[in-house]
Amino acid sequence: FFLDMAFYGVGCEVKVKELLLQIKMNIQNKPGRGIRYLKVIFKRHDANGNGKLDPQEFEECLNAFGLFFKKVELQALIKYYDVDDDGQINLEEFLRGLRDQLTERRENMVWRAFALMDRDGSGKIEASDVYQLYDVSQHREFIEGSKTKDEILADFLNSFDGVKGNNDGIITKEEWFEYYTDLSVSVPSDDYFVQMMESTWNIC
């Protein structure tokens, strides 16, 4: 009882930050299974599509991702992200809590890559631009031989709502930035992130 009460007082925010750090470390230890993968798991359990999960569904999602928290820890997360006070966790608010602001070096590389394809400065790029520039030669799954270039490119493009949702072949700068903000959580080192961007998009 006292532990429960401590989580709902001033200590709740501190505890939530500790739990989010554990989740981020778990993400970093799972190459290719970042926030986007966690979001896919959440959406599978969001039966009515309202962007919320009840406590049992939330626990099942975390378990599927390899995370096992105590009941009181789950209660702290749900309480913190229950923005409507209905006993359910808001998925977007929770995922936002996992995202860190990009460092200046990372943000610079993200926009440099986008600018290579946004030749007209419209703030939008086409899937065909990505196909022309995306270099898969250093991609882990390509090196292992588990996926072809086309399969890797398809996975990348399916990450963007503009392509997957509308089938319009367009990626906006907002979608682009959000994708790399999510991916950034999986990459603890600035140097590695910069190297990854340079090799993927042939940035000199």
Coordinates of C-alpha atoms in Angstrom, one line a residue:
F1 CA 0.0 0.0 0.0
F2 CA 2.7 2.4 1.0
L3 CA 4.7 1.6 -2.2
D4 CA 1.6 2.3 -4.3
M5 CA 1.0 5.6 -2.6
A6 CA 4.6 6.6 -3.1
F7 CA 4.3 6.1 -6.8
Y8 CA 1.2 8.3 -7.0
G9 CA 2.8 11.2 -5.1
V10 CA 5.8 13.3 -6.0
G11 CA 7.8 10.1 -6.7
C12 CA 5.5 9.0 -9.5
E13 CA 7.3 11.1 -12.2
V14 CA 10.7 10.0 -11.0
K15 CA 9.7 6.3 -11.1
V16 CA 8.2 6.7 -14.5
K17 CA 11.4 8.2 -15.8
E18 CA 13.3 5.2 -14.4
L19 CA 10.9 2.8 -16.1
L20 CA 11.1 4.7 -19.4
L21 CA 14.9 4.4 -19.2
Q22 CA 14.6 0.6 -18.7
I23 CA 12.4 0.5 -21.8
K24 CA 14.9 2.6 -23.8
M25 CA 17.8 0.3 -22.8
N26 CA 15.7 -2.7 -23.9
I27 CA 15.2 -1.0 -27.3
Q28 CA 18.9 -0.3 -27.7
N29 CA 19.6 -4.0 -27.0
K30 CA 17.3 -5.1 -29.8
P31 CA 18.6 -4.0 -33.2
G32 CA 15.8 -3.4 -35.6
R33 CA 13.1 -3.5 -32.9
G34 CA 12.7 0.1 -31.9
I35 CA 9.8 2.3 -31.0
R36 CA 8.1 1.6 -34.4
Y37 CA 8.1 -2.1 -33.6
L38 CA 6.7 -1.4 -30.1
K39 CA 4.0 0.7 -31.8
V40 CA 3.0 -2.2 -34.1
I41 CA 2.6 -4.4 -31.0
F42 CA 0.4 -1.8 -29.3
K43 CA -1.8 -1.4 -32.4
R44 CA -2.4 -5.1 -32.6
H45 CA -3.8 -5.0 -29.0
D46 CA -5.8 -1.9 -29.6
A47 CA -8.9 -3.7 -30.6
N48 CA -11.3 -0.8 -31.0
G49 CA -8.6 1.5 -32.5
N50 CA -9.1 4.3 -30.0
G51 CA -5.4 4.7 -29.3
K52 CA -5.7 3.4 -25.7
L53 CA -5.0 0.1 -23.9
D54 CA -6.4 -1.2 -20.6
P55 CA -4.0 -2.4 -17.9
Q56 CA -4.1 -6.0 -19.0
E57 CA -3.6 -5.2 -22.7
F58 CA -0.7 -2.8 -21.8
E59 CA 1.0 -5.5 -19.8
E60 CA 0.6 -8.0 -22.6
C61 CA 2.2 -5.6 -25.1
L62 CA 5.2 -5.0 -22.9
N63 CA 5.6 -8.7 -22.3
A64 CA 5.5 -9.3 -26.1
F65 CA 8.4 -6.8 -26.3
G66 CA 10.3 -8.7 -23.7
L67 CA 9.5 -6.3 -20.8
F68 CA 8.2 -7.6 -17.5
F69 CA 7.3 -5.1 -14.8
K70 CA 5.8 -5.5 -11.4
K71 CA 2.2 -4.6 -11.0
V72 CA 2.9 -1.5 -9.1
E73 CA 5.3 -0.3 -11.8
L74 CA 2.7 -0.9 -14.4
Q75 CA 0.2 1.1 -12.3
A76 CA 2.7 4.0 -12.2
L77 CA 3.0 4.1 -16.0
I78 CA -0.8 3.8 -16.5
K79 CA -1.5 6.5 -13.9
Y80 CA 1.0 8.8 -15.5
Y81 CA -0.2 8.3 -19.1
D82 CA -3.9 8.1 -18.3
V83 CA -4.6 11.6 -19.7
D84 CA -8.4 11.1 -19.7
D85 CA -8.5 9.6 -16.2
D86 CA -10.4 6.5 -17.5
G87 CA -8.0 3.8 -16.3
Q88 CA -6.4 3.4 -19.8
I89 CA -3.0 4.3 -21.1
N90 CA -2.8 6.7 -24.1
L91 CA -0.4 5.2 -26.6
E92 CA 0.8 8.3 -28.3
E93 CA 1.6 10.0 -25.0
F94 CA 3.5 6.9 -23.8
L95 CA 5.5 6.7 -27.0
R96 CA 6.2 10.4 -26.9
G97 CA 7.7 9.8 -23.4
L98 CA 10.2 7.4 -25.0
R99 CA 11.4 9.8 -27.6
D100 CA 14.4 12.0 -26.9
Q101 CA 15.1 15.3 -28.7
L102 CA 17.6 14.7 -31.4
T103 CA 21.1 16.1 -30.7
E104 CA 22.3 18.9 -33.1
R105 CA 24.6 16.5 -34.9
R106 CA 21.8 13.9 -35.5
E107 CA 19.2 16.5 -36.5
N108 CA 21.7 18.0 -39.0
M109 CA 22.3 14.6 -40.6
V110 CA 18.5 13.9 -40.8
W111 CA 17.9 17.1 -42.7
R112 CA 20.9 16.8 -44.9
A113 CA 19.6 13.4 -46.1
F114 CA 16.1 14.8 -46.7
A115 CA 17.5 17.7 -48.6
L116 CA 19.3 15.4 -51.0
M117 CA 15.9 14.2 -52.2
D118 CA 13.8 17.3 -51.7
R119 CA 15.3 19.0 -54.7
D120 CA 12.4 21.5 -55.2
G121 CA 12.3 22.4 -51.5
S122 CA 8.6 21.4 -51.2
G123 CA 9.1 19.6 -47.9
K124 CA 8.1 16.3 -49.6
I125 CA 10.0 13.5 -51.2
E126 CA 8.8 10.6 -53.3
A127 CA 9.4 6.9 -52.9
S128 CA 11.2 6.8 -56.2
D129 CA 13.8 9.3 -54.7
V130 CA 14.4 6.9 -51.8
Y131 CA 14.9 4.0 -54.2
Q132 CA 17.5 5.9 -56.1
L133 CA 19.6 7.0 -53.1
Y134 CA 19.1 4.5 -50.4
D135 CA 22.3 2.4 -50.1
V136 CA 21.6 -1.0 -48.4
S137 CA 25.2 -2.3 -48.7
Q138 CA 25.9 -1.7 -44.9
H139 CA 22.5 -2.8 -43.8
R140 CA 22.7 -5.6 -41.3
E141 CA 20.0 -7.8 -42.9
F142 CA 21.5 -7.3 -46.3
I143 CA 25.0 -8.3 -45.1
E144 CA 23.5 -11.4 -43.4
G145 CA 21.7 -12.3 -46.6
S146 CA 18.4 -12.5 -44.8
K147 CA 16.8 -9.7 -47.0
T148 CA 17.2 -8.4 -50.5
K149 CA 17.6 -4.7 -51.4
D150 CA 14.0 -4.5 -52.5
E151 CA 12.7 -6.1 -49.2
I152 CA 14.8 -3.7 -47.1
L153 CA 13.5 -0.7 -49.1
A154 CA 9.9 -1.9 -48.8
D155 CA 10.3 -2.2 -45.0
F156 CA 11.7 1.3 -44.9
L157 CA 9.0 2.9 -47.0
N158 CA 6.2 1.0 -45.1
S159 CA 7.3 2.9 -42.0
F160 CA 5.8 6.1 -43.3
D161 CA 2.1 6.7 -43.1
G162 CA 2.1 8.7 -46.4
V163 CA 3.3 5.6 -48.3
K164 CA 1.7 2.8 -46.3
G165 CA -1.5 4.6 -45.5
N166 CA -2.3 6.7 -48.5
N167 CA -0.3 4.8 -51.1
D168 CA 0.6 8.1 -52.6
G169 CA 4.4 7.5 -52.6
I170 CA 5.0 10.8 -50.7
I171 CA 7.0 11.2 -47.5
T172 CA 6.6 14.6 -45.8
K173 CA 9.4 16.2 -43.8
E174 CA 7.4 15.7 -40.6
E175 CA 7.1 12.0 -41.2
W176 CA 10.8 11.8 -42.0
F177 CA 11.8 13.6 -38.8
E178 CA 9.4 11.5 -36.7
Y179 CA 10.9 8.3 -38.2
Y180 CA 14.4 9.2 -37.4
T181 CA 13.5 10.5 -33.9
D182 CA 12.0 7.1 -33.2
L183 CA 15.0 5.3 -34.7
S184 CA 17.4 7.5 -32.7
V185 CA 16.3 5.9 -29.5
S186 CA 17.8 2.6 -30.7
V187 CA 21.2 4.3 -31.4
P188 CA 23.0 5.4 -28.2
S189 CA 26.1 6.8 -29.9
D190 CA 26.0 10.1 -31.9
D191 CA 29.1 8.9 -33.9
Y192 CA 27.3 5.7 -35.0
F193 CA 24.1 7.5 -35.9
V194 CA 26.1 9.9 -38.1
Q195 CA 28.0 7.1 -39.7
M196 CA 24.8 5.2 -40.4
M197 CA 23.2 8.3 -42.1
E198 CA 26.3 8.9 -44.1
S199 CA 26.5 5.3 -45.4
T200 CA 22.8 4.9 -46.0
W201 CA 22.3 8.2 -47.9
N202 CA 25.8 8.7 -49.3
I203 CA 26.3 12.0 -47.5
C204 CA 29.8 13.3 -48.0

